[in-house]
Amino acid sequence: MGDTGSRPPQLRPGRALAHTPGASGSGASHRSDSRPPQTPRGARRPGPDGRLGTTPPVPGRPTFLPGLPGLLALLGFPAALFALITWQVVAHGPLARADERLSRSLVHPDRVSEVLADLGGVPVALPVLAVALGYVALSARAAGQQRWWRAPAVAAVLMAVVPAVIVPLKELVARPGPPVMGPGTGFYPSGHTATAVVAYGSATLLLLPRLRTARARRALLGLCLALNLAVAFGLVRRGYHWPLDVLASWCLCAVLLTASALFLDRSVSRSSRRSSAGTPSPRTGPS
């Protein structure tokens, strides 16, 4: 074949891929049946010594999932910030005292702030999530998707987890509220904030994959962010909560939402790998 000893051996004629000059004499590798290669191997670039480069990702492998550093960033940072805020509130440290001074300059009860705060209430946020759950479940079932109920079920369970986590924390920390709320405890963390973040955030995560254009996805994300910022502004402006009550709920719910999204991503990836394994494999044991 004219190859030198330093080059890799060539495949014999008659195999699926032969490194022999093509019909036009171009010298490009081609399939023996004149069809283009069906795997990414044909697009691999040669290395410095003329050998083929790195093997492309295996088809069906979830390359979009974060690795360990990404998981630590997504889950570790908000969890650590929540722990720091909780410690400061319980110990009434300098961060909690600064929070109270900031709140006194921000509180200005009015009708607008009260309406914005109500957007985080169960009577408003829960129906929004219910509509999103129903739409996603019905459309997925109509499309014939397997386990069409899984994503809506995870979002519904996450919403049910919110009071199970927030209420004990309120009792445990027993933080008094701003002066306009009068005597009483149980203001940390903010339940309205947690309801808004999980309800609107879960609805956004469910609807994003069904939007076809980047503009629509950006608009949905912007709407979710605007709703949560409006709720936070209303709660602090009206005097229902200290600013740290809101920030702590954001951190806690960021962990919950991220964990549920990672769970769904990995479940979908496992299903995709199982459904794409239609060719015989030399491995007979469990993967």
XYZ file of N, CA and C in Angstrom:
861
model
N 0.835 -1.215 0.000
C 0.000 0.000 0.000
C 0.862 1.255 0.000
N 2.209 1.134 0.138
C 3.070 2.315 0.093
C 3.222 2.994 1.419
N 2.757 2.378 2.517
C 2.858 3.018 3.828
C 4.240 2.787 4.401
N 4.746 3.706 5.197
C 6.011 3.549 5.904
C 5.766 2.837 7.215
N 6.848 2.433 7.862
C 6.693 1.692 9.112
C 6.179 2.539 10.258
N 6.273 3.862 10.127
C 5.830 4.721 11.237
C 4.348 4.995 11.207
N 3.665 4.634 10.132
C 2.227 4.907 10.032
C 1.449 3.686 10.493
N 0.233 3.892 10.958
C -0.568 2.754 11.436
C -0.925 1.829 10.283
N -1.132 0.548 10.566
C -1.514 -0.395 9.498
C -2.855 -0.030 8.912
N -3.030 -0.282 7.626
C -4.268 0.044 6.939
C -5.211 -1.148 6.984
N -6.510 -0.822 7.003
C -7.512 -1.872 6.988
C -7.496 -2.572 5.631
N -7.791 -3.857 5.639
C -7.787 -4.621 4.404
C -8.979 -4.249 3.535
N -8.824 -4.403 2.225
C -9.982 -4.147 1.345
C -11.113 -5.097 1.692
N -12.341 -4.590 1.524
C -13.503 -5.399 1.827
C -14.080 -5.117 3.187
N -13.332 -4.403 4.059
C -13.891 -4.006 5.333
C -14.825 -2.807 5.148
N -15.526 -2.438 6.242
C -16.493 -1.350 6.115
C -15.820 -0.039 5.789
N -14.576 0.162 6.255
C -13.889 1.427 6.003
C -12.471 1.102 5.565
N -12.059 1.550 4.388
C -10.728 1.253 3.866
C -10.002 2.550 3.595
N -8.769 2.709 4.105
C -7.982 3.910 3.867
C -7.219 3.743 2.551
N -7.956 3.751 1.496
C -7.392 3.630 0.153
C -7.892 4.776 -0.675
N -7.178 5.120 -1.740
C -7.622 6.237 -2.565
C -9.021 6.005 -3.090
N -9.835 7.082 -3.075
C -11.212 6.982 -3.551
C -11.257 6.895 -5.061
N -12.485 6.862 -5.571
C -12.682 6.705 -7.007
C -12.128 7.877 -7.768
N -12.129 9.049 -7.123
C -11.640 10.232 -7.820
C -10.150 10.426 -7.644
N -9.490 9.522 -6.915
C -8.062 9.650 -6.695
C -7.678 10.706 -5.699
N -8.637 11.087 -4.833
C -8.354 12.146 -3.863
C -7.536 11.652 -2.700
N -7.531 10.341 -2.478
C -6.790 9.801 -1.352
C -7.541 9.875 -0.049
N -8.805 10.335 -0.038
C -9.586 10.432 1.185
C -10.133 9.067 1.536
N -10.245 8.820 2.826
C -10.797 7.540 3.250
C -12.276 7.493 2.903
N -12.762 6.301 2.599
C -14.166 6.165 2.203
C -14.633 4.792 2.593
N -15.962 4.648 2.668
C -16.560 3.342 2.928
C -16.495 2.508 1.678
N -16.436 1.167 1.847
C -16.337 0.283 0.693
C -17.595 0.295 -0.148
N -18.738 0.698 0.456
C -19.968 0.735 -0.319
C -20.297 2.139 -0.800
N -19.326 3.057 -0.745
C -19.446 4.433 -1.252
C -20.406 5.282 -0.449
N -20.863 4.806 0.699
C -21.739 5.625 1.531
C -20.907 6.428 2.523
N -21.396 7.598 2.946
C -20.658 8.385 3.935
C -20.704 7.706 5.288
N -19.701 7.909 6.130
C -19.719 7.286 7.458
C -20.890 7.792 8.274
N -21.493 6.884 9.064
C -22.671 7.231 9.846
C -22.328 7.559 11.290
N -21.080 7.460 11.685
C -20.674 7.767 13.053
C -19.738 8.957 13.036
N -19.550 9.608 14.187
C -18.645 10.772 14.233
C -17.199 10.434 13.928
N -16.824 9.133 13.779
C -15.446 8.779 13.525
C -14.927 9.415 12.249
N -15.818 9.609 11.258
C -15.377 10.195 10.003
C -14.974 11.639 10.134
N -15.401 12.297 11.217
C -15.077 13.716 11.413
C -13.908 13.915 12.360
N -13.272 12.828 12.800
C -12.169 12.964 13.738
C -10.942 13.534 13.050
N -10.270 14.431 13.755
C -9.070 15.050 13.213
C -7.847 14.202 13.554
N -6.880 14.126 12.654
C -5.683 13.348 12.973
C -4.842 14.042 14.015
N -4.122 13.225 14.779
C -3.227 13.759 15.785
C -1.927 14.204 15.156
N -0.960 14.605 15.991
C 0.318 15.087 15.454
C 1.052 14.031 14.644
N 0.876 12.714 14.979
C 1.590 11.676 14.263
C 0.771 11.071 13.148
N -0.322 11.697 12.805
C -1.148 11.187 11.727
C -2.218 10.222 12.171
N -2.241 9.865 13.463
C -3.259 8.947 13.942
C -4.556 9.715 14.217
N -5.633 8.946 14.258
C -6.915 9.583 14.519
C -6.927 10.146 15.927
N -7.667 11.243 16.090
C -7.679 11.955 17.358
C -8.556 11.294 18.393
N -8.983 12.103 19.347
C -9.753 11.594 20.471
C -11.089 11.054 20.000
N -11.508 9.963 20.592
C -12.794 9.366 20.247
C -13.920 10.301 20.647
N -14.897 10.537 19.778
C -16.010 11.423 20.123
C -16.832 10.825 21.246
N -17.718 11.629 21.862
C -18.567 11.107 22.928
C -19.429 9.968 22.423
N -19.660 9.013 23.298
C -20.501 7.880 22.936
C -21.916 8.359 22.703
N -22.597 7.944 21.618
C -23.966 8.398 21.387
C -24.857 8.045 22.566
N -25.668 9.001 22.967
C -26.580 8.787 24.073
C -26.017 9.184 25.419
N -24.723 9.485 25.504
C -24.138 9.878 26.773
C -24.531 11.310 27.108
N -24.987 11.601 28.327
C -25.449 12.941 28.683
C -24.276 13.890 28.910
N -23.795 14.538 27.856
C -22.677 15.462 27.982
C -23.084 16.802 28.585
N -24.394 17.063 28.776
C -24.833 18.350 29.300
C -24.882 18.367 30.815
N -24.670 17.244 31.461
C -24.756 17.206 32.907
C -23.471 17.741 33.520
N -23.554 18.487 34.625
C -22.334 19.014 35.242
C -21.569 17.926 35.960
N -20.266 18.100 36.055
C -19.461 17.183 36.813
C -19.448 17.559 38.278
N -18.501 16.992 39.005
C -18.434 17.257 40.434
C -18.209 18.726 40.755
N -17.302 19.452 40.065
C -17.171 20.887 40.371
C -18.457 21.659 40.127
N -19.176 21.316 39.048
C -20.437 22.004 38.789
C -21.474 21.726 39.850
N -21.539 20.481 40.323
C -22.487 20.145 41.377
C -22.170 20.897 42.670
N -20.888 20.988 42.983
C -20.505 21.721 44.189
C -20.884 23.191 44.089
N -20.736 23.766 42.896
C -21.090 25.175 42.724
C -22.596 25.370 42.795
N -23.349 24.459 42.149
C -24.801 24.611 42.097
C -25.457 24.354 43.446
N -24.938 23.409 44.186
C -25.553 23.033 45.453
C -24.798 23.569 46.665
N -23.472 23.600 46.573
C -22.682 23.961 47.744
C -22.765 25.426 48.113
N -22.691 26.320 47.126
C -22.670 27.748 47.447
C -23.964 28.216 48.111
N -25.152 27.948 47.523
C -26.365 28.402 48.231
C -26.560 27.710 49.567
N -26.157 26.447 49.685
C -26.289 25.764 50.976
C -25.385 26.405 52.024
N -24.146 26.739 51.632
C -23.238 27.380 52.571
C -23.732 28.767 52.962
N -24.267 29.515 52.000
C -24.784 30.847 52.308
C -25.992 30.763 53.229
N -26.850 29.777 53.006
C -28.002 29.589 53.894
C -27.542 29.266 55.315
N -26.532 28.414 55.442
C -26.021 28.079 56.773
C -25.427 29.315 57.462
N -24.714 30.147 56.708
C -24.133 31.359 57.284
C -25.221 32.313 57.768
N -26.236 32.524 56.936
C -27.313 33.440 57.322
C -28.042 32.914 58.555
N -28.331 31.609 58.575
C -29.035 31.026 59.722
C -28.235 31.194 61.002
N -26.931 30.959 60.924
C -26.075 31.137 62.100
C -26.115 32.577 62.592
N -26.055 33.533 61.692
C -26.078 34.935 62.075
C -27.417 35.333 62.687
N -28.496 34.804 62.145
C -29.814 35.135 62.687
C -29.998 34.530 64.069
N -29.609 33.274 64.242
C -29.768 32.615 65.538
C -28.904 33.296 66.594
N -27.670 33.622 66.227
C -26.755 34.253 67.187
C -26.937 35.763 67.271
N -27.813 36.317 66.441
C -28.008 37.766 66.354
C -26.658 38.454 66.168
N -25.947 37.969 65.155
C -24.630 38.487 64.867
C -24.664 39.795 64.100
N -23.505 40.274 63.677
C -23.443 41.563 62.981
C -24.223 41.580 61.675
N -24.291 40.455 60.977
C -25.058 40.412 59.732
C -26.543 40.578 60.006
N -27.039 39.972 61.068
C -28.454 40.118 61.421
C -28.759 41.538 61.886
N -27.847 42.149 62.618
C -28.080 43.523 63.063
C -28.072 44.494 61.882
N -27.164 44.277 60.945
C -27.165 45.118 59.744
C -28.435 44.911 58.936
N -28.945 43.692 58.926
C -30.192 43.384 58.225
C -31.360 44.164 58.822
N -31.389 44.267 60.128
C -32.479 44.994 60.778
C -32.378 46.500 60.512
N -31.166 47.025 60.509
C -31.009 48.448 60.185
C -31.428 48.728 58.743
N -31.074 47.835 57.823
C -31.471 48.018 56.428
C -32.982 47.959 56.279
N -33.611 47.065 56.997
C -35.063 46.929 56.888
C -35.784 48.195 57.337
N -35.292 48.842 58.360
C -35.951 50.061 58.847
C -35.947 51.161 57.788
N -34.930 51.172 56.943
C -34.870 52.197 55.898
C -35.668 51.805 54.653
N -36.043 50.541 54.535
C -36.754 50.076 53.343
C -38.260 49.959 53.540
N -38.705 49.775 54.773
C -40.128 49.532 55.019
C -40.930 50.796 54.746
N -41.930 50.631 53.885
C -42.869 51.711 53.581
C -44.164 51.056 53.098
N -45.016 50.639 54.028
C -46.217 49.887 53.642
C -47.123 50.704 52.716
N -47.544 50.071 51.647
C -48.531 50.664 50.747
C -49.265 49.531 50.044
N -50.238 49.898 49.244
C -51.067 48.886 48.573
C -50.278 48.109 47.527
N -49.383 48.782 46.818
C -48.618 48.099 45.767
C -47.727 47.008 46.361
N -47.026 47.325 47.440
C -46.160 46.321 48.057
C -46.965 45.150 48.604
N -48.150 45.406 49.078
C -48.992 44.319 49.581
C -49.437 43.399 48.455
N -49.793 43.970 47.308
C -50.195 43.147 46.165
C -49.021 42.318 45.655
N -47.841 42.919 45.594
C -46.670 42.185 45.137
C -46.328 41.040 46.084
N -46.452 41.285 47.388
C -46.185 40.223 48.350
C -47.175 39.074 48.202
N -48.409 39.389 47.857
C -49.429 38.347 47.701
C -49.152 37.430 46.514
N -48.286 37.835 45.585
C -47.944 36.955 44.462
C -47.202 35.705 44.938
N -46.641 35.761 46.134
C -45.984 34.594 46.689
C -46.878 33.746 47.566
N -48.129 34.091 47.671
C -49.059 33.304 48.477
C -49.518 32.047 47.756
N -49.964 31.090 48.543
C -50.464 29.826 47.965
C -51.656 30.054 47.035
N -52.624 30.947 47.338
C -53.758 31.115 46.422
C -53.378 31.614 45.034
N -52.209 32.219 44.879
C -51.794 32.725 43.566
C -50.775 31.797 42.916
N -49.734 31.446 43.649
C -48.634 30.677 43.057
C -49.012 29.239 42.776
N -49.786 28.630 43.653
C -50.116 27.216 43.466
C -50.961 26.962 42.224
N -51.998 27.772 41.930
C -52.725 27.551 40.676
C -51.858 27.702 39.427
N -50.897 28.615 39.455
C -49.985 28.753 38.309
C -49.204 27.464 38.095
N -48.687 26.905 39.172
C -47.960 25.644 39.052
C -48.872 24.514 38.607
N -50.104 24.487 39.109
C -51.033 23.422 38.734
C -51.345 23.457 37.241
N -51.516 24.648 36.684
C -51.769 24.763 35.246
C -50.578 24.247 34.440
N -49.366 24.617 34.870
C -48.175 24.141 34.175
C -48.046 22.633 34.280
N -48.331 22.063 35.460
C -48.259 20.610 35.625
C -49.246 19.901 34.703
N -50.470 20.401 34.663
C -51.480 19.765 33.813
C -51.141 19.846 32.340
N -50.676 21.002 31.912
C -50.324 21.158 30.493
C -49.187 20.233 30.093
N -48.133 20.190 30.908
C -46.980 19.355 30.566
C -47.357 17.879 30.583
N -48.142 17.462 31.578
C -48.527 16.056 31.655
C -49.393 15.640 30.472
N -50.384 16.459 30.125
C -51.281 16.107 29.025
C -50.567 16.122 27.675
N -49.715 17.112 27.455
C -49.010 17.185 26.182
C -48.001 16.053 26.047
N -47.329 15.692 27.129
C -46.367 14.587 27.064
C -47.080 13.259 26.833
N -48.222 13.083 27.459
C -48.974 11.843 27.248
C -49.518 11.759 25.831
N -49.997 12.894 25.316
C -50.499 12.894 23.946
C -49.399 12.615 22.935
N -48.166 13.014 23.261
C -47.039 12.757 22.371
C -46.506 11.341 22.488
N -47.074 10.548 23.397
C -46.646 9.167 23.552
C -45.347 8.994 24.302
N -44.961 9.961 25.111
C -43.711 9.859 25.847
C -43.845 8.846 26.978
N -42.790 8.071 27.171
C -42.761 7.145 28.288
C -42.582 7.908 29.590
N -43.236 7.423 30.607
C -43.180 8.059 31.932
C -43.480 9.546 31.823
N -44.539 9.890 31.155
C -44.930 11.279 30.949
C -45.258 11.978 32.264
N -45.529 11.201 33.274
C -45.949 11.754 34.557
C -44.781 12.121 35.455
N -43.551 11.720 35.111
C -42.444 11.837 36.048
C -42.104 13.290 36.374
N -41.911 14.126 35.371
C -41.525 15.515 35.636
C -42.605 16.271 36.410
N -43.894 16.183 36.034
C -44.910 16.846 36.857
C -44.968 16.299 38.275
N -44.753 14.995 38.433
C -44.803 14.418 39.776
C -43.664 14.948 40.646
N -42.470 15.074 40.076
C -41.336 15.601 40.839
C -41.612 17.037 41.269
N -42.175 17.849 40.363
C -42.488 19.234 40.713
C -43.553 19.308 41.802
N -44.558 18.434 41.726
C -45.605 18.432 42.752
C -45.049 18.012 44.110
N -44.179 17.008 44.126
C -43.577 16.573 45.384
C -42.698 17.688 45.966
N -41.961 18.356 45.100
C -41.104 19.447 45.577
C -41.937 20.553 46.214
N -43.087 20.852 45.622
C -43.947 21.875 46.198
C -44.473 21.446 47.559
N -44.755 20.153 47.701
C -45.231 19.641 48.987
C -44.130 19.628 50.034
N -42.871 19.545 49.594
C -41.751 19.527 50.536
C -41.528 20.898 51.166
N -41.924 21.967 50.484
C -41.644 23.326 50.960
C -42.171 23.563 52.376
N -43.477 23.354 52.653
C -43.914 23.583 54.040
C -43.290 22.616 55.030
N -42.975 21.393 54.573
C -42.353 20.425 55.479
C -40.961 20.858 55.904
N -40.311 21.711 55.112
C -38.989 22.215 55.455
C -39.081 23.588 56.135
N -39.934 24.459 55.618
C -39.989 25.842 56.107
C -40.591 25.927 57.505
N -41.683 25.223 57.751
C -42.376 25.349 59.044
C -41.491 24.920 60.210
N -40.807 23.770 60.157
C -39.917 23.449 61.281
C -38.790 24.463 61.477
N -38.256 25.003 60.385
C -37.216 26.015 60.516
C -37.752 27.267 61.196
N -38.971 27.664 60.872
C -39.568 28.817 61.536
C -39.683 28.606 63.037
N -40.111 27.401 63.422
C -40.259 27.102 64.848
C -38.906 27.015 65.538
N -37.927 26.471 64.826
C -36.614 26.286 65.435
C -35.885 27.616 65.634
N -35.893 28.472 64.606
C -35.174 29.745 64.695
C -35.950 30.758 65.524
N -37.273 30.798 65.329
C -38.149 31.677 66.124
C -37.690 33.133 66.069
N -37.465 33.623 64.862
C -37.032 35.011 64.723
C -38.229 35.950 64.782
N -38.157 37.023 65.562
C -39.243 38.007 65.548
C -39.298 38.725 64.201
N -40.473 39.285 63.902
C -40.649 39.992 62.652
C -40.314 41.465 62.761
N -40.398 42.184 61.662
C -40.188 43.634 61.704
C -41.193 44.311 62.644
N -40.871 45.508 63.124
C -41.744 46.171 64.100
C -43.182 46.334 63.630
N -43.391 46.548 62.318
C -44.768 46.761 61.854
C -45.617 45.515 61.999
N -45.005 44.338 62.207
C -45.757 43.098 62.352
C -46.148 42.828 63.792
N -45.653 43.644 64.735
C -46.020 43.453 66.123
C -45.291 42.273 66.742
N -45.701 41.860 67.939
C -45.034 40.741 68.610
C -45.328 39.415 67.897
N -44.423 38.486 68.103
C -44.575 37.172 67.479
C -43.262 36.722 66.855
N -43.158 35.436 66.611
C -41.962 34.870 66.018
C -42.359 33.976 64.841
N -41.334 33.396 64.212
C -41.597 32.487 63.097
C -41.521 33.165 61.744
N -40.608 34.136 61.614
C -40.513 34.866 60.348
C -39.337 34.396 59.486
N -38.495 33.513 60.025
C -37.321 33.054 59.270
C -37.405 31.551 59.052
N -37.239 31.110 57.795
C -37.161 31.877 56.539
C -38.552 32.222 56.025
N -38.596 32.982 54.962
C -39.866 33.467 54.433
C -40.611 32.363 53.685
N -41.811 32.061 54.133
C -42.622 31.055 53.452
C -43.163 31.540 52.123
N -43.541 32.817 52.040
C -44.028 33.351 50.768
C -42.940 33.310 49.699
N -41.713 33.637 50.101
C -40.612 33.584 49.135
C -40.379 32.167 48.646
N -40.371 31.204 49.564
C -40.154 29.812 49.181
C -41.258 29.309 48.265
N -42.499 29.674 48.563
C -43.609 29.255 47.701
C -43.460 29.818 46.301
N -43.091 31.093 46.205
C -42.947 31.716 44.893
C -41.791 31.100 44.111
N -40.643 30.895 44.764
C -39.477 30.369 44.052
C -39.748 28.967 43.530
N -40.326 28.106 44.348
C -40.547 26.727 43.932
C -41.691 26.639 42.915
N -42.759 27.366 43.130
C -43.897 27.283 42.210
C -43.544 27.846 40.832
N -43.073 29.088 40.802
C -42.742 29.698 39.513
C -41.489 29.072 38.902
N -40.526 28.693 39.751
C -39.319 28.050 39.221
C -39.608 26.687 38.627
N -40.419 25.879 39.304
C -40.758 24.562 38.771
C -41.550 24.678 37.481
N -42.503 25.613 37.441
C -43.267 25.808 36.205
C -42.350 26.212 35.055
N -41.369 27.047 35.341
C -40.429 27.466 34.299
C -39.594 26.296 33.802
N -39.074 25.479 34.721
C -38.269 24.326 34.330
C -39.074 23.329 33.506
N -40.356 23.197 33.799
C -41.189 22.268 33.039
C -41.503 22.789 31.638
N -41.681 24.090 31.514
C -42.109 24.658 30.235
C -40.949 24.982 29.306
N -39.761 25.207 29.841
C -38.627 25.601 28.998
C -38.357 24.628 27.853
N -38.323 23.303 28.088
C -38.023 22.396 26.969
C -39.082 22.403 25.868
N -40.257 22.945 26.135
C -41.333 22.934 25.144
C -41.401 24.217 24.332
N -40.517 25.154 24.617
C -40.450 26.389 23.844
C -39.419 26.227 22.747
N -39.770 26.612 21.531
C -38.934 26.321 20.373
C -37.883 27.385 20.084
N -38.104 28.599 20.515
C -37.180 29.680 20.177
C -36.445 30.156 21.416
N -35.235 30.646 21.203
C -34.455 31.184 22.312
C -35.111 32.429 22.892
N -35.769 33.202 22.064
C -36.439 34.412 22.556
C -37.555 34.056 23.522
N -38.312 33.019 23.204
C -39.393 32.601 24.098
C -38.845 32.077 25.415
N -37.747 31.330 25.342
C -37.155 30.826 26.576
C -36.615 31.965 27.441
N -35.985 32.937 26.813
C -35.495 34.086 27.584
C -36.648 34.863 28.203
N -37.740 34.975 27.484
C -38.898 35.686 28.023
C -39.480 34.956 29.232
N -39.543 33.627 29.157
C -40.064 32.865 30.289
C -39.149 32.985 31.501
N -37.850 32.888 31.277
C -36.913 33.058 32.383
C -37.000 34.463 32.986
N -37.135 35.463 32.127
C -37.280 36.825 32.622
C -38.543 37.015 33.432
N -39.647 36.393 32.990
C -40.895 36.485 33.738
C -40.766 35.830 35.109
N -40.126 34.660 35.161
C -39.932 33.971 36.446
C -39.085 34.828 37.384
N -38.012 35.399 36.874
C -37.157 36.249 37.703
C -37.909 37.486 38.180
N -38.689 38.098 37.283
C -39.429 39.305 37.650
C -40.459 39.012 38.741
N -41.142 37.885 38.652
C -42.134 37.537 39.667
C -41.489 37.349 41.037
N -40.351 36.660 41.059
C -39.705 36.422 42.345
C -39.109 37.699 42.926
N -38.570 38.565 42.074
C -38.080 39.847 42.569
C -39.229 40.710 43.075
N -40.373 40.661 42.407
C -41.527 41.437 42.847
C -42.019 40.963 44.208
N -42.056 39.641 44.396
C -42.473 39.106 45.693
C -41.505 39.544 46.790
N -40.216 39.440 46.512
C -39.224 39.841 47.515
C -39.348 41.324 47.854
N -39.505 42.148 46.838
C -39.657 43.588 47.074
C -40.901 43.867 47.912
N -42.000 43.222 47.556
C -43.240 43.457 48.297
C -43.140 43.025 49.751
N -42.513 41.894 50.008
C -42.399 41.405 51.390
C -41.551 42.334 52.246
N -40.449 42.816 51.693
C -39.576 43.702 52.469
C -40.177 45.098 52.572
N -40.714 45.605 51.492
C -41.290 46.959 51.475
C -42.502 47.061 52.395
N -43.322 46.026 52.408
C -44.511 46.030 53.254
C -44.168 45.812 54.725
N -42.987 45.228 54.988
C -42.595 44.957 56.364
C -43.003 43.591 56.849
N -43.360 42.700 55.922
C -43.717 41.346 56.312
C -42.494 40.525 56.736
N -41.341 40.827 56.174
C -40.132 40.041 56.448
C -38.906 40.939 56.432
N -37.867 40.495 57.169
C -36.559 41.089 57.045
C -35.937 40.667 55.712
N -35.009 41.461 55.182
C -34.367 41.060 53.921
C -33.666 39.705 53.989
N -33.043 39.379 55.118
C -32.366 38.085 55.227
C -33.349 36.920 55.227
N -34.577 37.142 55.675
C -35.586 36.086 55.580
C -35.805 35.686 54.126
N -35.839 36.679 53.268
C -36.061 36.437 51.838
C -34.836 35.792 51.205
N -33.658 36.327 51.512
C -32.435 35.791 50.921
C -32.208 34.341 51.329
N -32.494 34.016 52.586
C -32.324 32.640 53.043
C -33.263 31.691 52.303
N -34.488 32.115 52.049
C -35.422 31.265 51.296
C -34.952 31.080 49.862
N -34.404 32.115 49.270
C -33.842 31.967 47.928
C -32.750 30.889 47.916
N -31.847 30.944 48.885
C -30.751 29.976 48.930
C -31.276 28.558 49.129
N -32.197 28.400 50.054
C -32.734 27.070 50.342
C -33.462 26.493 49.140
N -34.277 27.308 48.492
C -35.049 26.818 47.349
C -34.172 26.632 46.114
N -33.073 27.367 46.020
C -32.139 27.123 44.927
C -31.562 25.719 45.027
N -31.270 25.267 46.246
C -30.782 23.900 46.436
C -31.858 22.893 46.043
N -33.097 23.127 46.463
C -34.176 22.191 46.158
C -34.444 22.116 44.659
N -34.505 23.260 43.998
C -34.766 23.269 42.563
C -33.631 22.622 41.781
N -32.399 22.918 42.160
C -31.257 22.336 41.462
C -31.228 20.828 41.629
N -31.500 20.353 42.837
C -31.505 18.914 43.080
C -32.587 18.217 42.252
N -33.779 18.820 42.171
C -34.842 18.201 41.377
C -34.521 18.225 39.890
N -33.906 19.315 39.408
C -33.536 19.384 37.992
C -32.467 18.354 37.653
N -31.476 18.172 38.520
C -30.448 17.160 38.281
C -31.034 15.761 38.309
N -31.976 15.527 39.200
C -32.627 14.218 39.257
C -33.367 13.919 37.963
N -34.100 14.898 37.460
C -34.831 14.698 36.210
C -33.881 14.517 35.032
N -32.797 15.294 34.986
C -31.835 15.165 33.892
C -31.220 13.775 33.859
N -30.849 13.271 35.010
C -30.230 11.955 35.049
C -31.239 10.859 34.742
N -32.483 11.035 35.152
C -33.506 10.045 34.824
C -33.749 9.993 33.329
N -33.838 11.165 32.688
C -34.038 11.209 31.246
C -32.840 10.612 30.519
N -31.641 10.871 31.009
C -30.438 10.348 30.364
C -30.384 8.830 30.454
N -30.736 8.276 31.607
C -30.749 6.821 31.734
C -31.777 6.203 30.806
N -32.955 6.835 30.692
C -33.974 6.318 29.787
C -33.510 6.389 28.339
N -32.807 7.476 27.976
C -32.319 7.610 26.610
C -31.281 6.553 26.296
N -30.402 6.259 27.245
C -29.393 5.238 26.995
C -30.030 3.869 26.841
N -31.054 3.570 27.656
C -31.703 2.271 27.533
C -32.459 2.147 26.217
N -33.130 3.232 25.784
C -33.910 3.161 24.550
C -33.029 3.128 23.319
N -31.796 3.697 23.416
C -30.917 3.707 22.264
C -30.062 2.454 22.170
N -30.127 1.574 23.156
C -29.322 0.356 23.135
C -30.041 -0.724 22.345
N -30.195 -0.492 21.047
C -30.890 -1.451 20.198
C -29.965 -2.357 19.431
N -28.636 -2.128 19.512
C -27.692 -2.964 18.805
C -27.056 -3.941 19.763
N -26.632 -5.122 19.282
C -26.015 -6.100 20.169
C -24.756 -5.526 20.783
N -24.490 -5.916 22.030
C -23.325 -5.440 22.760
C -22.572 -6.613 23.321
N -21.250 -6.554 23.303
C -20.501 -7.668 23.877
C -20.664 -7.787 25.364
N -21.140 -6.750 26.022
C -21.348 -6.808 27.461
C -22.710 -7.394 27.741
N -22.756 -8.424 28.544
C -24.021 -9.073 28.848
C -24.490 -8.774 30.250
N -23.599 -8.261 31.104
C -23.970 -7.966 32.483
C -24.578 -6.598 32.599
N -25.041 -6.235 33.788
C -25.610 -4.897 34.010
C -24.551 -3.838 33.881
N -24.957 -2.688 33.370
C -24.014 -1.574 33.199
C -23.880 -0.803 34.483
